[in-house]
């Protein structure tokens, strides 16, 4: 079973929810797919046993063979090749690695080389659970390839919890691949409601059942509750805003480490999520 | 007159980027405002623009197969590097990157690329100046292009109306959206939080800012949640040549202002003044 934790935008508590659950649910396997800003490893403090660099291809032009026909540049939908009368220059940062330029080149002048775009780290968290995360190199355009590889590396027989990238971009869609259930973490503010609407739309389109967790409850207004009730969305839990939790988070500690009360809060949340996930798959 | 672009970014979302951008808007006289956080646009909630124009943005194309022409040779699926075509063959639009390889390789001319709507762009007027914002269709990936479009529209408007500033609510993260938000901008303000993850993200976003834009500054939001982390962030920022301009304390009144759809710097001016607001405005508006 793969459960993906999402949010309309960053900072709503996606990492908080997924990490606290991962600590409580002993058999879980946590994967941080937020490769632009991975934060789970800060709380999981894993012992890394394996590293893998993820690479992408980009074209290289052999000027001796190039006949300057500009077919490659005309074909490229990403404007990643500049072709002049005397030189053809690929821009590797814009390349999506589709292979089209190589395909259309009549002179066989284009070959592909590989460059690293990020790293995947696997290991065991300080709580003894299995943990995987990816990190995109700064200045790289897209982490989708890293996320796809993270997806490949997880074992399907296990309970997998995914800390997804925020929002509804291509990275989020990639993280959702193969998910059985999703949990949207939101906050009770006008921003929270506005942002989660887009996630709801995306999950409906992808046909993935989901429920909602309201984080920082008590800090804002009622708009999120009104929206959920209008749209008939299930709220599986509420996490109250508490300064001590925010302070613990600041220093890299999780709520379940603070007290039994926080533990039971997340235990209840997990029971509700499990129940809802099972129910949605029976119906 | 040269337009000065001030872009507000954050290592990640939820640090208070939009709250800060909205707070700045009334204090920059003669400004054009842009929300480049096209994945989670929120600035309009606080600035409440009256929309004057709405347009469709088509930033990408997707492949379509004509079933009648298709000979099931599967060449398209074999050549697609994005795993967007299965053996049926059927195209998964969420995975299709519109590269055109399938269209090119198909011997039966059964595949064509069609432009798709990837977002909407809105132009409007707020109490503090014109505003441009946009919304990406969920799951679409050309947000970098949509960000550039919003930024260019705002810049064009500033130039034609001779406004000295463009204020941009940038995108979170360090990927293509942020790069599109800040490339060539003169001033970048990074809003961060005093947490271990905030520090981790700040280092990465400072690298991106140094590579793609002009002068960078840092604002620490909720600094009193961890004074220790706040100090570490100040050290990291100074080391990278990005001075800390303001440290805002955590105060429920700011959340309440946002919840009431009010601009925090106006609703809670005292709080901002005691956090270094005047100095920040002076620095950001200096030549």
Coordinates of C-alpha atoms in Angstrom, one line a residue:
Chain A
X1 CA 0.0 0.0 0.0
X2 CA 1.3 3.4 -1.0
X3 CA 0.0 6.4 0.8
X4 CA 1.1 9.8 -0.4
X5 CA 1.1 12.9 1.8
X6 CA 0.4 16.1 -0.2
X7 CA -0.2 19.7 0.4
X8 CA -1.4 22.7 -1.6
X9 CA 1.8 24.4 -0.9
X10 CA 4.9 24.0 1.2
X11 CA 5.0 24.7 4.9
X12 CA 1.5 23.3 5.7
X13 CA 2.9 20.3 7.6
X14 CA 3.4 17.6 5.0
X15 CA 6.8 16.6 6.5
X16 CA 5.4 16.8 10.0
X17 CA 2.5 14.4 9.3
X18 CA 4.5 11.9 7.2
X19 CA 7.4 11.8 9.6
X20 CA 5.4 11.4 12.8
X21 CA 3.4 8.7 11.1
X22 CA 6.5 7.0 9.9
X23 CA 7.9 6.8 13.4
X24 CA 4.7 5.4 14.9
X25 CA 4.0 2.9 12.2
X26 CA 7.0 0.7 12.6
X27 CA 6.7 -1.4 9.4
X28 CA 6.5 1.7 7.2
X29 CA 9.0 2.7 4.6
X30 CA 9.3 6.5 4.3
X31 CA 10.2 8.1 1.0
X32 CA 10.9 11.8 0.7
X33 CA 10.0 12.8 -2.9
X34 CA 10.3 16.5 -2.3
X35 CA 13.6 16.5 -4.1
X36 CA 13.8 20.3 -4.5
X37 CA 13.6 20.8 -0.8
X38 CA 13.9 17.5 1.0
X39 CA 13.5 18.0 4.8
X40 CA 12.6 14.6 6.1
X41 CA 16.2 13.5 6.5
X42 CA 16.6 16.3 9.0
X43 CA 14.2 14.6 11.4
X44 CA 14.9 11.0 10.4
X45 CA 18.7 11.6 10.6
X46 CA 19.3 8.4 8.6
X47 CA 22.5 6.3 8.5
X48 CA 23.0 6.3 4.7
X49 CA 24.1 2.9 3.4
X50 CA 23.7 3.6 -0.3
X51 CA 24.0 6.5 -2.7
X52 CA 23.0 6.6 -6.3
X53 CA 23.5 9.5 -8.7
X54 CA 20.6 10.1 -11.1
X55 CA 21.7 11.1 -14.5
X56 CA 20.1 12.6 -17.6
X57 CA 21.2 12.7 -21.2
X58 CA 22.0 15.7 -23.3
X59 CA 23.1 16.0 -26.9
X60 CA 26.7 16.7 -28.1
X61 CA 27.3 17.7 -31.7
X62 CA 30.3 16.4 -33.7
X63 CA 31.1 19.6 -35.7
X64 CA 33.1 17.5 -38.2
X65 CA 30.0 15.6 -39.2
X66 CA 27.5 18.4 -38.8
X67 CA 26.2 19.7 -42.1
X68 CA 24.4 22.7 -40.5
X69 CA 21.0 21.8 -41.9
X70 CA 19.4 23.0 -38.6
X71 CA 17.0 20.1 -38.5
X72 CA 17.8 19.4 -34.9
X73 CA 17.1 23.0 -33.8
X74 CA 13.9 23.1 -35.8
X75 CA 12.7 19.9 -34.2
X76 CA 13.6 20.7 -30.6
X77 CA 10.4 21.8 -28.7
X78 CA 12.4 23.1 -25.8
X79 CA 14.6 25.5 -27.7
X80 CA 17.6 23.6 -26.4
X81 CA 19.6 23.8 -29.6
X82 CA 20.9 26.9 -31.2
X83 CA 21.9 26.4 -34.8
X84 CA 23.9 29.0 -36.8
X85 CA 25.3 28.9 -40.2
X86 CA 28.6 27.6 -39.0
X87 CA 28.0 26.1 -35.6
X88 CA 25.4 24.0 -33.7
X89 CA 25.2 24.5 -30.0
X90 CA 23.1 22.4 -27.6
X91 CA 22.0 24.1 -24.3
X92 CA 22.2 21.1 -22.0
X93 CA 20.3 22.9 -19.1
X94 CA 17.2 23.2 -21.3
X95 CA 17.3 19.6 -22.7
X96 CA 14.6 17.2 -21.7
X97 CA 16.5 14.2 -23.0
X98 CA 13.8 13.2 -25.5
X99 CA 16.3 12.0 -28.1
X100 CA 14.5 13.8 -31.0
X101 CA 17.5 15.7 -32.3
X102 CA 19.6 12.6 -32.7
X103 CA 16.7 11.0 -34.5
X104 CA 16.3 13.8 -37.0
X105 CA 19.9 14.4 -37.7
X106 CA 20.7 13.2 -41.3
X107 CA 24.4 13.3 -40.7
X108 CA 24.7 11.2 -37.6
X109 CA 26.4 14.1 -35.9
X110 CA 24.5 14.0 -32.6
X111 CA 25.3 11.7 -29.7
X112 CA 24.1 11.7 -26.1
X113 CA 26.2 12.1 -23.0
X114 CA 25.1 11.9 -19.4
X115 CA 25.3 14.4 -16.6
X116 CA 24.2 14.0 -12.9
X117 CA 21.1 16.0 -11.8
X118 CA 20.8 14.7 -8.2
X119 CA 21.3 11.9 -5.8
X120 CA 19.2 9.3 -4.1
X121 CA 20.2 8.3 -0.5
X122 CA 18.9 5.1 1.1
X123 CA 19.4 4.1 4.7
X124 CA 17.9 3.5 8.1
X125 CA 16.4 6.3 10.1
X126 CA 17.4 7.0 13.7
X127 CA 14.1 5.3 14.6
X128 CA 15.2 2.1 12.9
X129 CA 12.8 2.4 9.9
X130 CA 13.7 2.2 6.3
X131 CA 14.1 5.6 4.6
X132 CA 14.8 6.9 1.1
X133 CA 15.2 10.4 -0.1
X134 CA 16.3 12.3 -3.2
X135 CA 18.0 15.6 -3.7
X136 CA 18.1 17.7 -6.9
X137 CA 21.3 19.6 -7.6
X138 CA 20.8 23.3 -7.4
X139 CA 20.3 24.9 -10.8
X140 CA 18.7 21.8 -12.3
X141 CA 15.3 22.2 -13.9
X142 CA 13.3 19.2 -12.9
X143 CA 13.4 16.4 -10.3
X144 CA 11.0 14.1 -12.1
X145 CA 13.6 11.6 -13.1
X146 CA 14.8 11.4 -9.5
X147 CA 11.2 10.9 -8.3
X148 CA 10.6 8.2 -10.9
X149 CA 13.7 6.3 -9.7
X150 CA 12.6 6.7 -6.1
X151 CA 9.3 5.1 -7.1
X152 CA 11.1 2.2 -8.8
X153 CA 13.2 1.6 -5.7
X154 CA 10.3 1.1 -3.2
X155 CA 9.1 -2.3 -2.6
X156 CA 5.4 -2.7 -3.3
X157 CA 4.6 -5.3 -0.7
X158 CA 5.3 -2.8 2.1
X159 CA 3.5 0.0 3.5
X160 CA 5.0 3.0 1.8
X161 CA 4.6 6.6 3.1
X162 CA 5.5 9.3 0.6
X163 CA 6.4 12.9 1.6
X164 CA 5.4 14.5 -1.7
X165 CA 6.6 17.7 -3.3
X166 CA 4.0 20.5 -2.6
X167 CA 1.5 21.9 -5.1
X168 CA 0.3 20.3 -8.3
X169 CA 3.3 20.4 -10.5
X170 CA 4.8 17.6 -12.6
X171 CA 6.9 16.5 -9.7
X172 CA 3.8 16.0 -7.5
X173 CA 2.2 14.0 -10.3
X174 CA 5.3 11.9 -10.5
X175 CA 5.3 11.3 -6.7
X176 CA 1.7 10.2 -6.9
X177 CA 2.4 7.5 -9.5
X178 CA 1.0 4.2 -8.2
X179 CA -0.5 5.7 -5.0
X180 CA -3.4 3.8 -3.4
X181 CA -4.4 6.6 -1.2
X182 CA -3.6 10.3 -0.5
X183 CA -3.7 12.6 2.5
X184 CA -3.9 16.4 1.9
X185 CA -2.4 18.4 4.7
X186 CA -3.8 21.9 4.9
X187 CA -4.1 24.8 7.3
X188 CA -7.2 26.8 8.3
X189 CA -6.4 30.0 6.5
X190 CA -7.6 31.5 3.3
X191 CA -4.3 30.6 1.7
X192 CA -4.6 27.0 2.9
X193 CA -8.1 26.6 1.4
X194 CA -7.2 28.2 -1.9
X195 CA -4.1 26.0 -2.4
X196 CA -5.8 22.7 -1.4
X197 CA -8.5 23.2 -4.0
X198 CA -6.0 22.6 -6.8
X199 CA -4.8 19.4 -5.1
X200 CA -8.4 18.2 -4.7
X201 CA -8.9 18.8 -8.4
X202 CA -5.8 16.9 -9.4
X203 CA -6.5 13.9 -7.2
X204 CA -10.1 13.7 -8.6
X205 CA -8.7 13.7 -12.1
X206 CA -6.2 11.0 -11.2
X207 CA -8.8 9.0 -9.5
X208 CA -6.9 8.6 -6.2
X209 CA -9.1 8.5 -3.0
X210 CA -8.0 10.9 -0.3
X211 CA -8.9 12.6 3.0
X212 CA -7.8 15.8 4.7
X213 CA -5.7 16.6 7.8
X214 CA -6.1 20.1 9.2
X215 CA -2.8 21.2 10.7
X216 CA -2.3 24.3 12.9
X217 CA -5.9 23.9 13.9
X218 CA -7.2 26.8 16.0
X219 CA -4.8 29.3 14.4
X220 CA -7.1 30.5 11.6
X221 CA -10.7 30.5 10.6
X222 CA -13.5 28.1 9.6
X223 CA -13.2 28.4 5.8
X224 CA -11.5 25.0 5.4
X225 CA -14.2 23.2 7.4
X226 CA -16.9 24.8 5.4
X227 CA -15.2 23.9 2.1
X228 CA -14.7 20.2 3.2
X229 CA -18.3 19.9 4.2
X230 CA -19.5 21.5 1.0
X231 CA -17.4 19.1 -1.1
X232 CA -18.1 16.1 1.1
X233 CA -14.4 15.6 1.9
X234 CA -13.5 13.5 5.0
X235 CA -11.3 15.1 7.6
X236 CA -9.2 12.3 9.2
X237 CA -7.6 14.4 11.8
X238 CA -6.8 17.8 13.2
X239 CA -3.4 18.8 14.7
X240 CA -3.7 21.8 17.0
X241 CA -1.2 24.6 16.7
X242 CA 1.1 24.4 19.7
X243 CA 4.2 26.6 20.2
X244 CA 6.1 23.7 21.9
X245 CA 5.7 21.6 18.7
X246 CA 6.8 24.5 16.5
X247 CA 9.9 25.0 18.7
X248 CA 10.7 21.3 18.8
X249 CA 10.3 21.2 15.0
X250 CA 12.8 24.1 14.7
X251 CA 15.4 22.0 16.4
X252 CA 14.8 18.9 14.4
X253 CA 12.5 17.0 16.8
X254 CA 9.2 15.4 16.1
X255 CA 5.9 15.8 18.0
X256 CA 5.8 12.1 18.8
X257 CA 9.0 12.5 20.7
X258 CA 7.6 15.2 23.0
X259 CA 4.9 13.5 24.9
X260 CA 2.4 10.6 25.1
X261 CA -0.4 12.9 24.2
X262 CA 1.2 13.8 20.9
X263 CA 1.8 10.1 20.3
X264 CA -1.8 9.2 20.8
X265 CA -2.9 12.1 18.6
X266 CA -0.9 10.6 15.7
X267 CA -2.0 7.1 16.6
X268 CA -5.6 8.2 16.2
X269 CA -4.8 10.0 13.0
X270 CA -3.2 6.8 11.6
X271 CA -6.2 4.6 12.6
X272 CA -8.5 7.1 10.8
X273 CA -6.4 7.2 7.7
X274 CA -6.1 3.4 7.6
X275 CA -9.9 3.0 8.1
X276 CA -10.6 5.5 5.3
X277 CA -8.0 4.0 2.9
X278 CA -9.6 0.5 3.4
X279 CA -13.1 1.9 3.0
X280 CA -12.3 3.7 -0.2
X281 CA -10.8 0.5 -1.7
X282 CA -13.8 -1.6 -0.8
X283 CA -16.3 0.8 -2.3
Chain B
X1 CA 13.7 54.7 -16.9
X2 CA 15.0 51.4 -15.7
X3 CA 12.5 49.2 -13.8
X4 CA 13.8 47.7 -10.6
X5 CA 12.5 44.2 -10.0
X6 CA 12.2 43.0 -6.4
X7 CA 11.6 39.3 -6.2
X8 CA 10.5 37.6 -3.0
X9 CA 11.4 34.0 -2.8
X10 CA 11.8 31.3 -0.1
X11 CA 13.6 28.0 0.1
X12 CA 10.3 26.4 0.5
X13 CA 6.6 27.3 0.8
X14 CA 4.9 28.4 4.0
X15 CA 7.7 30.6 5.3
X16 CA 5.6 33.8 4.8
X17 CA 6.7 34.8 1.3
X18 CA 3.2 35.9 0.3
X19 CA 2.5 37.7 3.6
X20 CA 5.7 39.6 3.2
X21 CA 5.2 40.5 -0.5
X22 CA 1.7 41.8 0.3
X23 CA 3.1 43.8 3.2
X24 CA 5.7 45.4 0.9
X25 CA 3.2 46.4 -1.9
X26 CA 1.6 49.5 -0.2
X27 CA 5.0 50.9 0.7
X28 CA 6.5 50.8 -2.8
X29 CA 4.9 53.8 -4.4
X30 CA 4.2 53.3 -8.1
X31 CA 4.6 49.6 -8.4
X32 CA 3.4 46.8 -10.6
X33 CA 2.8 43.6 -8.7
X34 CA 3.2 40.1 -10.0
X35 CA 2.4 36.7 -8.4
X36 CA 4.8 34.2 -10.0
X37 CA 3.9 31.4 -7.6
X38 CA 1.7 29.9 -10.3
X39 CA 1.3 26.6 -8.5
X40 CA -0.2 28.2 -5.3
X41 CA -1.1 31.8 -6.2
X42 CA -2.3 33.5 -3.0
X43 CA -1.3 37.1 -3.3
X44 CA -4.6 38.1 -4.9
X45 CA -6.3 36.9 -1.7
X46 CA -4.7 39.8 0.2
X47 CA -4.4 42.4 -2.6
X48 CA -7.9 41.7 -4.0
X49 CA -7.4 42.9 -7.6
X50 CA -10.3 43.8 -9.8
X51 CA -9.7 41.6 -12.9
X52 CA -9.7 43.5 -16.1
X53 CA -8.5 40.8 -18.5
X54 CA -8.3 37.0 -18.5
X55 CA -6.4 35.0 -21.1
X56 CA -5.6 31.4 -21.8
X57 CA -2.0 30.3 -21.6
X58 CA -0.9 27.4 -23.8
X59 CA 2.6 26.5 -22.8
X60 CA 2.9 23.1 -24.2
X61 CA 1.5 20.5 -26.6
X62 CA 0.6 16.9 -26.1
X63 CA 0.5 14.0 -28.5
X64 CA -2.8 12.5 -29.8
X65 CA -3.2 9.3 -31.6
X66 CA -5.7 8.8 -34.4
X67 CA -7.0 5.3 -33.7
X68 CA -8.2 4.8 -37.3
X69 CA -4.8 5.5 -38.8
X70 CA -2.7 3.7 -36.2
X71 CA -1.2 0.4 -37.4
X72 CA -0.2 -0.8 -33.8
X73 CA 3.5 -0.9 -34.8
X74 CA 4.4 0.4 -31.4
X75 CA 7.3 2.4 -32.7
X76 CA 6.0 5.4 -30.7
X77 CA 6.0 3.6 -27.4
X78 CA 9.5 2.3 -28.1
X79 CA 10.9 5.7 -28.7
X80 CA 9.1 7.7 -26.0
X81 CA 11.6 8.3 -23.3
X82 CA 9.0 9.6 -20.8
X83 CA 7.0 6.4 -20.5
X84 CA 4.0 8.3 -21.7
X85 CA 2.8 5.7 -24.3
X86 CA 1.8 2.2 -23.5
X87 CA 1.4 -0.7 -25.9
X88 CA -2.3 -0.2 -26.7
X89 CA -1.0 2.4 -27.8
X90 CA -2.5 5.1 -25.5
X91 CA -0.9 8.4 -24.5
X92 CA -0.9 9.4 -20.8
X93 CA -1.3 13.2 -21.0
X94 CA 0.2 13.6 -17.5
X95 CA 3.5 12.0 -18.7
X96 CA 3.6 13.5 -22.2
X97 CA 6.2 16.3 -22.5
X98 CA 5.2 17.3 -26.0
X99 CA 8.6 16.5 -27.4
X100 CA 7.3 15.4 -30.8
X101 CA 9.4 12.2 -31.1
X102 CA 6.3 10.0 -31.5
X103 CA 4.8 12.3 -34.1
X104 CA 8.1 12.2 -36.0
X105 CA 8.6 8.4 -35.8
X106 CA 5.0 7.3 -36.6
X107 CA 5.1 5.7 -40.1
X108 CA 1.3 6.0 -40.5
X109 CA 1.0 9.8 -39.6
X110 CA -1.4 8.8 -36.9
X111 CA 0.1 11.1 -34.2
X112 CA -0.1 14.9 -34.0
X113 CA 0.9 17.3 -31.3
X114 CA -2.0 19.6 -30.2
X115 CA -1.6 22.7 -28.1
X116 CA -3.2 22.4 -24.6
X117 CA -4.3 25.0 -22.1
X118 CA -1.8 24.9 -19.3
X119 CA -2.9 27.9 -17.4
X120 CA -4.7 31.2 -17.2
X121 CA -3.3 34.7 -16.9
X122 CA -5.2 37.5 -15.1
X123 CA -4.5 41.2 -15.3
X124 CA -6.1 43.5 -12.8
X125 CA -5.9 46.6 -10.6
X126 CA -5.3 46.6 -6.9
X127 CA -5.4 49.6 -4.5
X128 CA -1.6 49.8 -4.8
X129 CA -1.1 49.3 -8.5
X130 CA -1.7 47.0 -11.4
X131 CA -1.3 43.3 -10.8
X132 CA -0.6 40.2 -12.9
X133 CA -1.2 36.7 -11.7
X134 CA -1.8 33.3 -13.1
X135 CA -3.0 29.8 -12.3
X136 CA -1.5 26.6 -13.6
X137 CA -3.8 23.8 -14.6
X138 CA -3.1 21.1 -12.0
X139 CA -0.5 18.5 -13.1
X140 CA 1.0 20.7 -15.8
X141 CA 4.7 21.2 -16.0
X142 CA 5.3 24.3 -18.1
X143 CA 5.2 26.5 -15.0
X144 CA 8.6 28.0 -15.8
X145 CA 7.1 29.4 -19.0
X146 CA 4.0 30.6 -17.3
X147 CA 6.2 32.3 -14.6
X148 CA 8.2 34.1 -17.4
X149 CA 4.9 35.2 -19.0
X150 CA 3.6 36.7 -15.8
X151 CA 6.9 38.4 -15.1
X152 CA 7.2 39.8 -18.7
X153 CA 3.6 41.1 -18.6
X154 CA 4.3 42.9 -15.3
X155 CA 7.6 44.4 -16.6
X156 CA 5.9 45.6 -19.8
X157 CA 3.2 47.3 -17.8
X158 CA 5.8 49.0 -15.6
X159 CA 7.7 50.2 -18.6
X160 CA 4.7 51.6 -20.4
X161 CA 3.3 53.3 -17.3
X162 CA 6.8 54.4 -16.2
X163 CA 6.6 52.8 -12.8
X164 CA 9.9 52.3 -11.1
X165 CA 9.2 49.0 -9.4
X166 CA 8.0 45.5 -10.2
X167 CA 7.3 43.5 -7.0
X168 CA 7.2 39.8 -7.5
X169 CA 5.9 37.1 -5.3
X170 CA 8.3 34.4 -6.5
X171 CA 8.0 30.6 -6.6
X172 CA 9.1 28.4 -3.7
X173 CA 11.8 25.7 -4.2
X174 CA 15.0 25.8 -6.3
X175 CA 13.7 24.3 -9.6
X176 CA 12.7 25.8 -12.9
X177 CA 10.0 28.1 -11.5
X178 CA 12.4 29.9 -9.2
X179 CA 15.0 30.2 -11.8
X180 CA 12.4 31.8 -14.1
X181 CA 11.3 34.0 -11.3
X182 CA 14.7 35.5 -10.5
X183 CA 16.9 35.3 -13.6
X184 CA 18.2 38.8 -14.2
X185 CA 16.3 40.4 -11.3
X186 CA 18.2 43.2 -9.5
X187 CA 17.0 42.4 -6.0
X188 CA 16.0 39.2 -4.4
X189 CA 14.5 38.9 -0.9
X190 CA 14.6 35.4 0.7
X191 CA 12.1 34.9 3.4
X192 CA 13.1 32.1 5.8
X193 CA 12.2 30.5 9.1
X194 CA 14.5 29.7 12.0
X195 CA 14.3 26.0 11.7
X196 CA 16.8 23.3 10.8
X197 CA 14.9 22.7 7.6
X198 CA 14.8 26.5 7.0
X199 CA 18.6 26.7 7.3
X200 CA 19.0 23.7 5.0
X201 CA 16.7 25.2 2.4
X202 CA 18.3 28.7 2.7
X203 CA 21.8 27.4 1.8
X204 CA 20.4 25.9 -1.4
X205 CA 18.3 28.9 -2.4
X206 CA 21.2 31.3 -1.7
X207 CA 23.3 29.3 -4.2
X208 CA 20.5 29.6 -6.8
X209 CA 20.2 33.4 -6.1
X210 CA 23.9 33.9 -6.5
X211 CA 23.9 32.1 -9.8
X212 CA 20.9 33.8 -11.4
X213 CA 20.3 37.2 -10.0
X214 CA 21.6 40.4 -8.5
X215 CA 21.8 41.4 -4.8
X216 CA 20.1 39.1 -2.3
X217 CA 18.8 39.9 1.2
X218 CA 17.2 37.7 3.9
X219 CA 14.2 38.2 6.1
X220 CA 13.8 35.9 9.1
X221 CA 10.1 35.3 9.9
X222 CA 9.0 33.9 13.3
X223 CA 12.7 34.4 14.4
X224 CA 11.8 33.9 18.1
X225 CA 10.6 30.3 17.6
X226 CA 14.3 29.4 17.9
X227 CA 16.8 32.2 18.6
X228 CA 19.6 29.7 18.2
X229 CA 18.6 28.7 14.7
X230 CA 17.9 32.4 13.9
X231 CA 21.5 33.2 14.8
X232 CA 22.8 30.4 12.6
X233 CA 20.7 31.7 9.7
X234 CA 22.2 35.2 10.2
X235 CA 25.7 33.8 10.1
X236 CA 24.9 31.7 7.0
X237 CA 23.3 34.7 5.3
X238 CA 26.2 37.1 6.1
X239 CA 28.7 34.5 4.9
X240 CA 26.9 34.4 1.5
X241 CA 26.9 38.2 1.3
X242 CA 23.1 38.4 1.8
X243 CA 22.4 40.7 4.8
X244 CA 19.5 40.0 7.1
X245 CA 17.2 43.0 6.8
X246 CA 14.5 42.2 9.2
X247 CA 13.5 39.7 11.9
X248 CA 9.8 39.4 12.5
X249 CA 8.7 37.6 15.7
X250 CA 6.0 34.9 15.7
X251 CA 2.8 36.6 16.5
X252 CA -0.8 35.3 16.2
X253 CA -1.9 38.8 15.2
X254 CA -0.1 38.3 11.8
X255 CA -2.0 35.1 11.2
X256 CA -5.2 36.8 12.2
X257 CA -4.6 39.7 9.8
X258 CA -4.1 37.2 7.0
X259 CA -7.2 35.3 8.0
X260 CA -9.1 38.5 7.9
X261 CA -7.6 39.2 4.5
X262 CA -5.8 42.3 5.7
X263 CA -2.3 43.3 4.8
X264 CA -0.2 42.6 7.9
X265 CA 2.2 45.6 7.6
X266 CA -0.8 47.9 7.6
X267 CA -2.9 46.1 10.2
X268 CA 0.0 45.5 12.5
X269 CA 2.3 48.4 11.6
X270 CA 3.9 48.6 15.1
X271 CA 5.1 45.0 14.9
X272 CA 6.7 45.7 11.6
X273 CA 8.3 49.0 12.7
X274 CA 9.9 47.3 15.7
X275 CA 11.3 44.5 13.5
X276 CA 13.3 46.9 11.3
X277 CA 10.7 47.7 8.6
X278 CA 12.0 51.3 7.9
X279 CA 15.5 50.1 7.4
X280 CA 14.3 47.3 5.1
X281 CA 12.3 49.7 2.9
X282 CA 15.2 52.1 2.7
X283 CA 17.6 49.4 1.6
X284 CA 15.2 47.9 -1.0
X285 CA 14.4 51.2 -2.5
X286 CA 18.0 52.5 -2.6
X287 CA 19.7 52.7 -6.0

